[in-house]
Amino acid sequence: MARKKTKNSAEVPLRPVKPAPHWSALREGDRVSVLLAPGFETGGRVSAVTPDRSVVWVDLDGGRGRTLLHCSDGVEILPA
């Protein structure tokens, strides 16, 4: 009996990789609010953005370090 052919799971994205429209307006130095999950929000400043706007580095407030956020991470980055 023939087996059903499936795509290699390593080649299939887990979430869409298209950034939200408002990510295109983010620039280095912008103050932002990062919504990590319902009820978990933090502030910071954009330190770098990739040319395709799919990845944003944010320096978190309060000395909590720098974090990389990808558009498929399920987080929201909003202007503060």
C-alpha positions as a Python dict, from the first residue, in 0.01 Angstrom:
ca = {
    (1, 'M'): (0, 0, 0),
    (2, 'A'): (132, 342, -94),
    (3, 'R'): (203, 588, 181),
    (4, 'K'): (75, 941, 174),
    (5, 'K'): (362, 1176, 102),
    (6, 'T'): (398, 1465, 347),
    (7, 'K'): (622, 1766, 336),
    (8, 'N'): (933, 1766, 546),
    (9, 'S'): (826, 1930, 871),
    (10, 'A'): (1154, 2123, 888),
    (11, 'E'): (1054, 2309, 569),
    (12, 'V'): (706, 2409, 681),
    (13, 'P'): (683, 2729, 890),
    (14, 'L'): (504, 2692, 1222),
    (15, 'R'): (347, 3037, 1193),
    (16, 'P'): (319, 3290, 913),
    (17, 'V'): (644, 3479, 859),
    (18, 'K'): (487, 3800, 732),
    (19, 'P'): (530, 4086, 983),
    (20, 'A'): (228, 4284, 1097),
    (21, 'P'): (175, 4601, 890),
    (22, 'H'): (270, 4833, 1179),
    (23, 'W'): (613, 4664, 1208),
    (24, 'S'): (712, 4840, 883),
    (25, 'A'): (695, 5175, 1065),
    (26, 'L'): (941, 5071, 1341),
    (27, 'R'): (1275, 5251, 1339),
    (28, 'E'): (1586, 5236, 1555),
    (29, 'G'): (1538, 5446, 1869),
    (30, 'D'): (1157, 5420, 1875),
    (31, 'R'): (992, 5368, 2215),
    (32, 'V'): (772, 5059, 2205),
    (33, 'S'): (547, 4849, 2419),
    (34, 'V'): (595, 4473, 2381),
    (35, 'L'): (293, 4252, 2452),
    (36, 'L'): (443, 3911, 2524),
    (37, 'A'): (123, 3733, 2629),
    (38, 'P'): (-213, 3838, 2771),
    (39, 'G'): (-133, 4029, 3088),
    (40, 'F'): (243, 4045, 3025),
    (41, 'E'): (365, 4374, 2883),
    (42, 'T'): (700, 4549, 2893),
    (43, 'G'): (849, 4863, 2747),
    (44, 'G'): (1168, 4927, 2562),
    (45, 'R'): (1349, 5095, 2279),
    (46, 'V'): (1407, 4949, 1930),
    (47, 'S'): (1781, 4895, 1884),
    (48, 'A'): (1777, 4727, 1540),
    (49, 'V'): (1537, 4618, 1266),
    (50, 'T'): (1609, 4387, 972),
    (51, 'P'): (1546, 4526, 622),
    (52, 'D'): (1247, 4294, 568),
    (53, 'R'): (1101, 4403, 907),
    (54, 'S'): (1054, 4042, 1022),
    (55, 'V'): (1302, 4072, 1313),
    (56, 'V'): (1326, 4350, 1572),
    (57, 'W'): (1581, 4385, 1853),
    (58, 'V'): (1446, 4566, 2161),
    (59, 'D'): (1643, 4698, 2459),
    (60, 'L'): (1404, 4631, 2746),
    (61, 'D'): (1341, 4890, 3016),
    (62, 'G'): (1481, 4847, 3366),
    (63, 'G'): (1810, 4691, 3255),
    (64, 'R'): (1642, 4364, 3158),
    (65, 'G'): (1864, 4325, 2854),
    (66, 'R'): (1816, 4309, 2482),
    (67, 'T'): (1574, 4067, 2318),
    (68, 'L'): (1522, 3952, 1961),
    (69, 'L'): (1160, 3934, 1846),
    (70, 'H'): (1055, 3759, 1525),
    (71, 'C'): (721, 3825, 1357),
    (72, 'S'): (623, 3459, 1403),
    (73, 'D'): (683, 3467, 1781),
    (74, 'G'): (324, 3568, 1850),
    (75, 'V'): (416, 3896, 2021),
    (76, 'E'): (292, 4247, 1951),
    (77, 'I'): (525, 4545, 1926),
    (78, 'L'): (335, 4872, 1945),
    (79, 'P'): (460, 5231, 1948),
    (80, 'A'): (462, 5368, 2303),
}
